[in-house]
Tab-separated table of C-alpha atoms in Angstrom:
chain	number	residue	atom	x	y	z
A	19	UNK	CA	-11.436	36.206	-9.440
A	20	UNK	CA	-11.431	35.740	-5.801
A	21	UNK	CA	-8.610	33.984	-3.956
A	22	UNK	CA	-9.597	30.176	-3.079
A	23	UNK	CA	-10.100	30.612	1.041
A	24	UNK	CA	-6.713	28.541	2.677
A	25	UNK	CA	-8.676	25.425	4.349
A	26	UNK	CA	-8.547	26.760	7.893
A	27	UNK	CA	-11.060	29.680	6.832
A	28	UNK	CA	-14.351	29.036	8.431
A	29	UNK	CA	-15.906	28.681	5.004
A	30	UNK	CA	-13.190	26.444	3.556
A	31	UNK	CA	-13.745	23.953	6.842
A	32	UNK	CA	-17.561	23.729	6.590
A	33	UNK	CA	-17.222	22.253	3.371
A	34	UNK	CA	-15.299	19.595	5.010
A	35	UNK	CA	-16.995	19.357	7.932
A	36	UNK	CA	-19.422	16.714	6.896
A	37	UNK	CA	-16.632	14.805	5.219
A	38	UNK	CA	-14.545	15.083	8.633
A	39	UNK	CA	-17.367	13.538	10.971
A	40	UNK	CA	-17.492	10.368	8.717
A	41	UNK	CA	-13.996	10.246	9.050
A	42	UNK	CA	-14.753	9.892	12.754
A	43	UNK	CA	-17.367	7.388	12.355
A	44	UNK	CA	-15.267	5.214	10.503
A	45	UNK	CA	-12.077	5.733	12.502
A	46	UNK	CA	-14.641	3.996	15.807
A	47	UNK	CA	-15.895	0.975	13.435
A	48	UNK	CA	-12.742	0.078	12.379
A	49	UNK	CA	-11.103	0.421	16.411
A	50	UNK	CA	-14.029	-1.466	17.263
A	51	UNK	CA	-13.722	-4.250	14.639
A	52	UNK	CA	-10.131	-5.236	16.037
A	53	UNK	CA	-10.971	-4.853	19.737
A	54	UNK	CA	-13.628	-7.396	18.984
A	55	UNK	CA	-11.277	-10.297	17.062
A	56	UNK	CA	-8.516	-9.478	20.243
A	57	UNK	CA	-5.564	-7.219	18.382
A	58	UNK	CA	-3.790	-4.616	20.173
A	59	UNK	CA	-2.700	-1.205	19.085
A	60	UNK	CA	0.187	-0.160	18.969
A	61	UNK	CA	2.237	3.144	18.342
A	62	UNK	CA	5.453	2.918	16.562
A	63	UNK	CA	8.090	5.599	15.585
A	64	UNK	CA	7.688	7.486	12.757
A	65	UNK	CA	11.613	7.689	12.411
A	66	UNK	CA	13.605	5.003	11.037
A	67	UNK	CA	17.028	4.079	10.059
A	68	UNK	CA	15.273	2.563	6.964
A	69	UNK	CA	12.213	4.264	5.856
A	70	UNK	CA	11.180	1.106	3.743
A	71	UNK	CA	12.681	-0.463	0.717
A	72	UNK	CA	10.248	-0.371	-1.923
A	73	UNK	CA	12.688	0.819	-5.083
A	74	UNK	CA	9.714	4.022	-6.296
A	75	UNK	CA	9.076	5.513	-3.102
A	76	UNK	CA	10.821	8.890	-2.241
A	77	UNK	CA	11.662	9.197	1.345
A	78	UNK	CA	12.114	12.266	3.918
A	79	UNK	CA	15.056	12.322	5.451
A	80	UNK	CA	16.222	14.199	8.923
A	81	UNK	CA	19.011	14.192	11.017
A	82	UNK	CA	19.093	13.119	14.566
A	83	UNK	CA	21.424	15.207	16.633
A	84	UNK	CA	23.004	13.939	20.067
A	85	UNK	CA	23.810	16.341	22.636
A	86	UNK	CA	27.539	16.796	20.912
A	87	UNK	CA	27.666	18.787	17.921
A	88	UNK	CA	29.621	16.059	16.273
A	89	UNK	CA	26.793	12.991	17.019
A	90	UNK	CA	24.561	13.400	14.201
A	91	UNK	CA	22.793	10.351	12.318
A	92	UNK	CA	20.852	10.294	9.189
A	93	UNK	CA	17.221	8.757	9.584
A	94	UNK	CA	14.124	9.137	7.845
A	95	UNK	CA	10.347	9.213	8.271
A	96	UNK	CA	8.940	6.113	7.326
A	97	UNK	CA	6.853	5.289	4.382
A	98	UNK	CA	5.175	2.392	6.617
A	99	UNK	CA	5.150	1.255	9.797
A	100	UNK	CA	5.840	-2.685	8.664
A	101	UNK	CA	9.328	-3.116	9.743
A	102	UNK	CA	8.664	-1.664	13.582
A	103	UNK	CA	5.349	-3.591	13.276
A	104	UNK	CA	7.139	-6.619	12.735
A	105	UNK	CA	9.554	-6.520	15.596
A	106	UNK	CA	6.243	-6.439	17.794
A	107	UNK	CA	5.324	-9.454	16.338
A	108	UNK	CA	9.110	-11.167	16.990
A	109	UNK	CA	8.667	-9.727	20.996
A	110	UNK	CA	5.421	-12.106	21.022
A	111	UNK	CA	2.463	-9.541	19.688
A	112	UNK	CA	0.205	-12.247	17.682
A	113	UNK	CA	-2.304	-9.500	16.433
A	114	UNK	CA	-1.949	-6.014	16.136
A	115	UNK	CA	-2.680	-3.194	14.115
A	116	UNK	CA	-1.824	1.026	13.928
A	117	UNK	CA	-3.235	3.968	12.488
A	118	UNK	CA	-0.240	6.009	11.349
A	119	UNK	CA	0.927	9.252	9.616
A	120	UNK	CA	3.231	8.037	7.236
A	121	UNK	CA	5.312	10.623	4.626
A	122	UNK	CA	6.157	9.678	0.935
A	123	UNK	CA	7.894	12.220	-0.924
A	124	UNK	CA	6.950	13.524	-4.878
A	125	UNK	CA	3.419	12.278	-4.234
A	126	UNK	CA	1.048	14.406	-4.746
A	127	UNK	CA	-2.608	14.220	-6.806
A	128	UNK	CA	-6.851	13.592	-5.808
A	129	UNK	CA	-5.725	10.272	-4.353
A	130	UNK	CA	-1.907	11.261	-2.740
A	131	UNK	CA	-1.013	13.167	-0.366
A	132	UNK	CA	2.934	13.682	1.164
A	133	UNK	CA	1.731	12.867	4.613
A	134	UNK	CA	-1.296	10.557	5.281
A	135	UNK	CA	-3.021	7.999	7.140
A	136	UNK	CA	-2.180	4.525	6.703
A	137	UNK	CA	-3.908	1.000	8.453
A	138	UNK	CA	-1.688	-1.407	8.656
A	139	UNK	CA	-2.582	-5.006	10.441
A	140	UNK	CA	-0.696	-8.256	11.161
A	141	UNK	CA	-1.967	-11.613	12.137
A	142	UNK	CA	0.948	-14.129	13.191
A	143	UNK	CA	0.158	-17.693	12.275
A	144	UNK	CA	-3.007	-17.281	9.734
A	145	UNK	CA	-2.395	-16.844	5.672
A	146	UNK	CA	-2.925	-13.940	4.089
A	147	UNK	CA	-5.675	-14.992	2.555
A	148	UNK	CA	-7.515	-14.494	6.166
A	149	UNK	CA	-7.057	-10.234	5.581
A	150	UNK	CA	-9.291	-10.759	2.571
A	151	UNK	CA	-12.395	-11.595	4.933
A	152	UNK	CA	-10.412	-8.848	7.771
A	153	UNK	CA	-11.260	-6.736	4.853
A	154	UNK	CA	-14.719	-7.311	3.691
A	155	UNK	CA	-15.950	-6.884	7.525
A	156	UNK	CA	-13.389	-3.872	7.617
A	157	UNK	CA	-15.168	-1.953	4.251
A	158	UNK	CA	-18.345	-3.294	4.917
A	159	UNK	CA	-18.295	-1.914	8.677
A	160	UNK	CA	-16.790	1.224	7.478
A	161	UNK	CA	-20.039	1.793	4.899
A	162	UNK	CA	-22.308	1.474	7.607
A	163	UNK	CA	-20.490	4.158	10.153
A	164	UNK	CA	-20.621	6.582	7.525
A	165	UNK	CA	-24.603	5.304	6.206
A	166	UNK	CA	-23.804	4.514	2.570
A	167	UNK	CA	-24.974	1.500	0.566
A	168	UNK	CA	-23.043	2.442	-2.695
A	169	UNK	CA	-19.666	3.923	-3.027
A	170	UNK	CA	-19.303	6.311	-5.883
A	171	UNK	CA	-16.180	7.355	-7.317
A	172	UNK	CA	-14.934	9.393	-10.895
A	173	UNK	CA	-17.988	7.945	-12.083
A	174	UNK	CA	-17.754	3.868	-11.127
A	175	UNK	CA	-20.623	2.533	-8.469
A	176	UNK	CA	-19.386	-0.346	-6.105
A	177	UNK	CA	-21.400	-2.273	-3.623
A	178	UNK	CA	-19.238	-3.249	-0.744
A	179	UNK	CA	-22.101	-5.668	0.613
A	180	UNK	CA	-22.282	-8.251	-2.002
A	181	UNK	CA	-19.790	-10.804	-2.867
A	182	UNK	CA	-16.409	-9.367	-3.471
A	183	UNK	CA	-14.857	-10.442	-6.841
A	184	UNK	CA	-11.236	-12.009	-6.272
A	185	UNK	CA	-9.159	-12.109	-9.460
A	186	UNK	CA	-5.563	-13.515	-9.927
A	187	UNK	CA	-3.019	-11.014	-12.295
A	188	UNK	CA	-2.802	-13.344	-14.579
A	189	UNK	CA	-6.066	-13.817	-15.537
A	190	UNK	CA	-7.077	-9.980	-14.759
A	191	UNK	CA	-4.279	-9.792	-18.117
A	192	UNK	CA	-5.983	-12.242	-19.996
A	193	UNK	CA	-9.478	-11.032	-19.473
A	194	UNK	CA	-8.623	-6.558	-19.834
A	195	UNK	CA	-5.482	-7.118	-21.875
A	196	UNK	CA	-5.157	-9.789	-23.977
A	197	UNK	CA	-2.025	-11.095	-22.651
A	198	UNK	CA	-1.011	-14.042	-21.419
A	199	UNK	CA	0.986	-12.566	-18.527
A	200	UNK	CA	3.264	-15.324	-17.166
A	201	UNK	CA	4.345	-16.591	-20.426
A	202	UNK	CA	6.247	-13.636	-20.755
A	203	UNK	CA	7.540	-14.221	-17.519
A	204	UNK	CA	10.655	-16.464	-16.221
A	205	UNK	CA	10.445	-16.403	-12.534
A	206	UNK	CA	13.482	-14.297	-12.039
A	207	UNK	CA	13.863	-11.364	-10.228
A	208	UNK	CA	14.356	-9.253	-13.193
A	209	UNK	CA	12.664	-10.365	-16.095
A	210	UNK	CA	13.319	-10.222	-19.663
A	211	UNK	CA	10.929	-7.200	-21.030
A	212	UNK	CA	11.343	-8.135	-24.775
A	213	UNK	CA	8.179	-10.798	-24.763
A	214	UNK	CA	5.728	-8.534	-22.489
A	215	UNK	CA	7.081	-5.341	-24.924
A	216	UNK	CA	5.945	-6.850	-28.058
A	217	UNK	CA	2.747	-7.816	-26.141
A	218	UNK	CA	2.200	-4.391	-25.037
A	219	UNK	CA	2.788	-3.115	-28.442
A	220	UNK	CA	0.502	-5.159	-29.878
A	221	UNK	CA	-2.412	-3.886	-28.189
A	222	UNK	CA	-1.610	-0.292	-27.763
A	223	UNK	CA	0.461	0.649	-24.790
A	224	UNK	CA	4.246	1.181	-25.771
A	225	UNK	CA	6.959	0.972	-23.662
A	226	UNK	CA	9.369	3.241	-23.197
A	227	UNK	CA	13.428	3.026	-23.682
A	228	UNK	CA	15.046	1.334	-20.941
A	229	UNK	CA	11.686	-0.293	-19.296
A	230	UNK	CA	11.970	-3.112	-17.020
A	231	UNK	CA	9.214	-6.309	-17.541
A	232	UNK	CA	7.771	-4.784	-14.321
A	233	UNK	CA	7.923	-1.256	-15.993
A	234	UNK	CA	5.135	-2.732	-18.813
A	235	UNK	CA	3.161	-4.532	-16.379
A	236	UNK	CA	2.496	-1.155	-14.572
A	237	UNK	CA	1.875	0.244	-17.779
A	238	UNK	CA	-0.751	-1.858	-19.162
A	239	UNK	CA	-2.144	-2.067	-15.707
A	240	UNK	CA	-2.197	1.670	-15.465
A	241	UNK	CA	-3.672	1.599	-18.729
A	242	UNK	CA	-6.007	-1.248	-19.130
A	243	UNK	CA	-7.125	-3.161	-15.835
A	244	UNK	CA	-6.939	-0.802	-13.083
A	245	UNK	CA	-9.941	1.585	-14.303
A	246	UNK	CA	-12.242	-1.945	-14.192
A	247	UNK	CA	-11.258	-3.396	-10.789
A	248	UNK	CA	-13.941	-2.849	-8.471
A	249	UNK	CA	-15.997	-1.702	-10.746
A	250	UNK	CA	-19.980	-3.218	-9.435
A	251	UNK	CA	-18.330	-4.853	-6.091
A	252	UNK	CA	-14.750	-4.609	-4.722
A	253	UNK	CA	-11.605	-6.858	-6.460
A	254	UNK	CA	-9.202	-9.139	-4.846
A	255	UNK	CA	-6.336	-8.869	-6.815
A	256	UNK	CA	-4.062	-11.968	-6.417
A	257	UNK	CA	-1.374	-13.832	-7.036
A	258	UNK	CA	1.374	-11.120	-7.907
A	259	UNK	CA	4.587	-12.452	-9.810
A	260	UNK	CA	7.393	-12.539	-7.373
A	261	UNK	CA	9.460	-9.982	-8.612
A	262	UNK	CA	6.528	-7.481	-7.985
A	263	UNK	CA	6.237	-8.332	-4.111
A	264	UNK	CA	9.842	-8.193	-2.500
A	265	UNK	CA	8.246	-8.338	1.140
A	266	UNK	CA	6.254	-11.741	0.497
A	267	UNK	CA	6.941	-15.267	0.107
A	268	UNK	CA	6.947	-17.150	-2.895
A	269	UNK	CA	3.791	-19.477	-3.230
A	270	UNK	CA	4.176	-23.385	-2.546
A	271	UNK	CA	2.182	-24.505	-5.183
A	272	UNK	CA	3.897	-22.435	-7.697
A	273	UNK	CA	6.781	-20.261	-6.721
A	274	UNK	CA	6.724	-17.515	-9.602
A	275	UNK	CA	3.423	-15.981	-7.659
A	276	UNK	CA	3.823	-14.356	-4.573
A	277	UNK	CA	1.161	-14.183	-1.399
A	278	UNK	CA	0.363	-10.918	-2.071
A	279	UNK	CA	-2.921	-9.562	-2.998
A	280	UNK	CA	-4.339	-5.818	-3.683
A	281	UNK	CA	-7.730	-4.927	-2.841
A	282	UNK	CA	-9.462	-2.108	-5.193
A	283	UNK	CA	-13.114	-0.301	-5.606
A	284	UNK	CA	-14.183	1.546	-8.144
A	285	UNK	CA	-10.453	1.814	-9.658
A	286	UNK	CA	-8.966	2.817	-6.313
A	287	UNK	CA	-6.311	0.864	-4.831
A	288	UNK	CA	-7.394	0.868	-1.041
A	289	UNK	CA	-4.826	-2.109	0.095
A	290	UNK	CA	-1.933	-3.954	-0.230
A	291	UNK	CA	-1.452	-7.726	1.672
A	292	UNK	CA	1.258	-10.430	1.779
A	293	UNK	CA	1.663	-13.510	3.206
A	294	UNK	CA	4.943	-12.335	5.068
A	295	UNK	CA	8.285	-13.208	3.998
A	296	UNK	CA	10.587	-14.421	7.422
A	297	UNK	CA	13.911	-15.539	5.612
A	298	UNK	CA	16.401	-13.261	6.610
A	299	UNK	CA	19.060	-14.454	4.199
A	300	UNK	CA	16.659	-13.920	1.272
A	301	UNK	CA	15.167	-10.766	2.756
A	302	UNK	CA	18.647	-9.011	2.257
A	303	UNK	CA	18.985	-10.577	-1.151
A	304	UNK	CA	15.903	-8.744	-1.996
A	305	UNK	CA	16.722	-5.283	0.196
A	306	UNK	CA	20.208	-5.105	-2.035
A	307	UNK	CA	18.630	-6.037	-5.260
A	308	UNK	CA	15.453	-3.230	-5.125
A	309	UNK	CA	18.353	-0.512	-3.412
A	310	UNK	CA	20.331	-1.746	-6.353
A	311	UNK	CA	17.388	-1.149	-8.845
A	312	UNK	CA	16.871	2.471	-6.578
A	313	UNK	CA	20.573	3.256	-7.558
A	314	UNK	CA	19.897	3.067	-11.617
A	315	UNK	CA	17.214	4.849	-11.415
A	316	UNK	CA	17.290	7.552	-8.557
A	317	UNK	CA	21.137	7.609	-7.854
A	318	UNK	CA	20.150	7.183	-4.373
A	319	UNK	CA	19.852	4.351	-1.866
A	320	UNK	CA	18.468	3.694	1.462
A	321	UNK	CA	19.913	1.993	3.887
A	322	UNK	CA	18.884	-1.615	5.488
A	323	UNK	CA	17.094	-1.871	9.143
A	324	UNK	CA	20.080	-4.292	10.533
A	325	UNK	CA	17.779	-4.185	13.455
A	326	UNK	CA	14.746	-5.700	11.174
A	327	UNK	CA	16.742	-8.151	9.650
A	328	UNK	CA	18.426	-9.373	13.410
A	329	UNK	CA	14.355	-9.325	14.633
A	330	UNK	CA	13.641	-12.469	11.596
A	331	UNK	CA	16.678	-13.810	12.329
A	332	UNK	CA	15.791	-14.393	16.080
A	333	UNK	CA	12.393	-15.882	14.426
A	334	UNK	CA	9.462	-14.404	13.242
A	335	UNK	CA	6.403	-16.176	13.425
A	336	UNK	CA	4.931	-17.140	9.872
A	337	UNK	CA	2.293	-14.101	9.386
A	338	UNK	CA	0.045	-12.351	7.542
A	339	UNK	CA	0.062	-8.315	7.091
A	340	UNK	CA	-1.564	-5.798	5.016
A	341	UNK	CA	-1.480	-1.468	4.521
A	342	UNK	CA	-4.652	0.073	4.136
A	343	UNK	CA	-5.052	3.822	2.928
A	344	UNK	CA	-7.368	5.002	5.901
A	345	UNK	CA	-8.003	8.467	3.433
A	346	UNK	CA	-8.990	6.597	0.310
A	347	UNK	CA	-11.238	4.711	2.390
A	348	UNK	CA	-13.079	7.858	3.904
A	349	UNK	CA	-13.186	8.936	0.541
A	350	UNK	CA	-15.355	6.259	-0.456
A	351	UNK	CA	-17.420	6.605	2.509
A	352	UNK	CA	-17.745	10.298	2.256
A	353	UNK	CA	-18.411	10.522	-1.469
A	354	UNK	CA	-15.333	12.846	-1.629
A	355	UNK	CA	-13.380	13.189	-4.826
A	356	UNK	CA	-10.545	14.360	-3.601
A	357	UNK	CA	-7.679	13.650	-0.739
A	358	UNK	CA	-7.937	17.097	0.831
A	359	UNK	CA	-11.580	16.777	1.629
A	360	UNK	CA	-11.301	14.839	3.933
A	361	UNK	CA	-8.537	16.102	5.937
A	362	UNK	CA	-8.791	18.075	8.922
A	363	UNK	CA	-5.995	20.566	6.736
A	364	UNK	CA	-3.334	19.135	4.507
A	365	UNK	CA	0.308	19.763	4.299
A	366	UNK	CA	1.356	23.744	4.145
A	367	UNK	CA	2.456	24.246	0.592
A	368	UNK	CA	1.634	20.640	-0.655
């Protein structure tokens, strides 16, 4: 058989080359879409002294070298640009937002890539429930760029212009699952699996040795919910259990949920948004317990942005802020079914 042409060969780009000028269709709409409601870009390093703190994400690390052989320092390249992103919004920046290459390491499938594009948005003093409509107008400008009515995807049809389905966790459970979610849950940061297990069991998806309560609720969501969410129009997925958002507050009216919604079409998880946690006290509490969590189960740790946690302790504004996968949304404009279509080339030996 012949060798598969490497993607700069003139035949491997043209195949892309449709996929690539949607890309730059969309990239304008959504530029134009926050010059319009007044944020700024902004362009924040890619190397940090944390790379981010979420306990599952694998990390690049680098040194940084001084001009004496002996003035080295361990940093990394970030997963997200949140924690830079939010010192911007300490020094006075009420609405911004940033395109940026970000690098996750042992990630790689259709819908991951190592390095990729990431949208990531912040609007001091407004809930996070304001990023919902951010994001209908976002997807729903986006479509238009690239002419499409319908997104298609792994066989699943979604129609980004009529009204978007929001759904808590809890009752996404209920309704896919069978399982009455939160009474298996007792607001702590690390739950007691043995309830949610026997749940979980009972309808098919078993656990494995040593799982966590989270653990089981990615498995059944893996198994059972995901493939439906945005399946006919795009999901809101709210109202996250605390323990499964360590960046957002607790809700007032009920402080086992967190602000924190996902946003999905046709089964693909485009974004994440909180309601932002500014406690620096219990932002460190949280930092130590997932780099504690990190320690079981990677025997690694990274270290904690001192810098971020001084920036909320000089006051950050109560804020809203949200990741979007750029990609995964070209993907759905393009009609592409995989990652590497629509990149202009993707990471040598990825």
């Amino acid at each position: 058989m012949p060798a598969v042409p490497p993607p700069w060969h003139p035949e491997s780009f043209a195949r892309r080359r449709p996929n690539l000028a949607v890309r730059g269709r969309v990239l304008g709409a959504l530029r134009r879409f926050f010059e319009e409601n007044a944020f700024v870009e902004v362009d924040t390093p890619a190397l940090q002294v944390s790379p981010g703190m979420e306990p599952h994400l694998q990390a690049f690390a680098t040194d940084l070298q001084g001009p004496h052989p002996d003035d080295r320092r361990r940093l990394y390249l970030h997963t997200s640009p949140e924690f830079a992103m939010k010192k911007l919004l300490v020094a006075g920046v009420p609405r911004l937002y940033q395109i940026a290459h970000v690098y996750r390491n042992g990630e790689r499938s259709g819908t991951h890539s190592p390095e990729f594009s990431m949208l990531e948005w912040y609007r001091a003093g407004e809930g996070y429930r304001a990023l919902i409509q951010d994001c209908e107008d976002l997807v729903r400008a986006a479509a238009v760029a690239a002419g499409r009515n319908v997104f298609h995807f792994r066989g699943m049809a979604c129609d980004p212009f009529k009204p978007w389905r929001v759904l808590s966790v809890q009752d996404a459970f209920l309704e896919y699952a069978g399982i009455d979610l939160l009474a298996t849950f007792d607001g702590s940061h690390d739950p007691d699996p043995a309830a949610l297990a026997a749940e979980a069991d009972r309808i098919g998806v078993h656990p494995h040795a040593g799982d966590r309560w989270e653990d089981i609720v990615f498995r059944i969501m893996f198994d059972r919910i995901e493939p439906h969410l945005g399946e006919g129009v795009p999901c809101v997925l709210t109202d996250y259990p605390v323990c499964m958002a360590a960046l957002s507050r607790p809700k007032p009216e009920d402080p086992r949920l967190a602000e924190r919604f996902e946003l999905y079409a046709c089964g693909l998880e485009l974004a994440n948004a909180f309601g932002e946690l500014t406690d620096p006290t219990a932002q460190r509490a949280r930092f130590e317990a997932d780099m504690d969590l990190k320690q079981r189960l990677y025997g690694e740790r990274f270290p904690v942005d001192e810098d971020f946690l001084a920036a909320l302790e000089h006051g950050m504004p109560e804020s809203s802020g949200i990741a979007l996968g750029f990609d995964r949304l070209v993907m759905l404009c393009s009609g592409a079914e995989s990652i590497d279509e629509v990149l202009w080339l993707r990471v040598a030996g990825a």
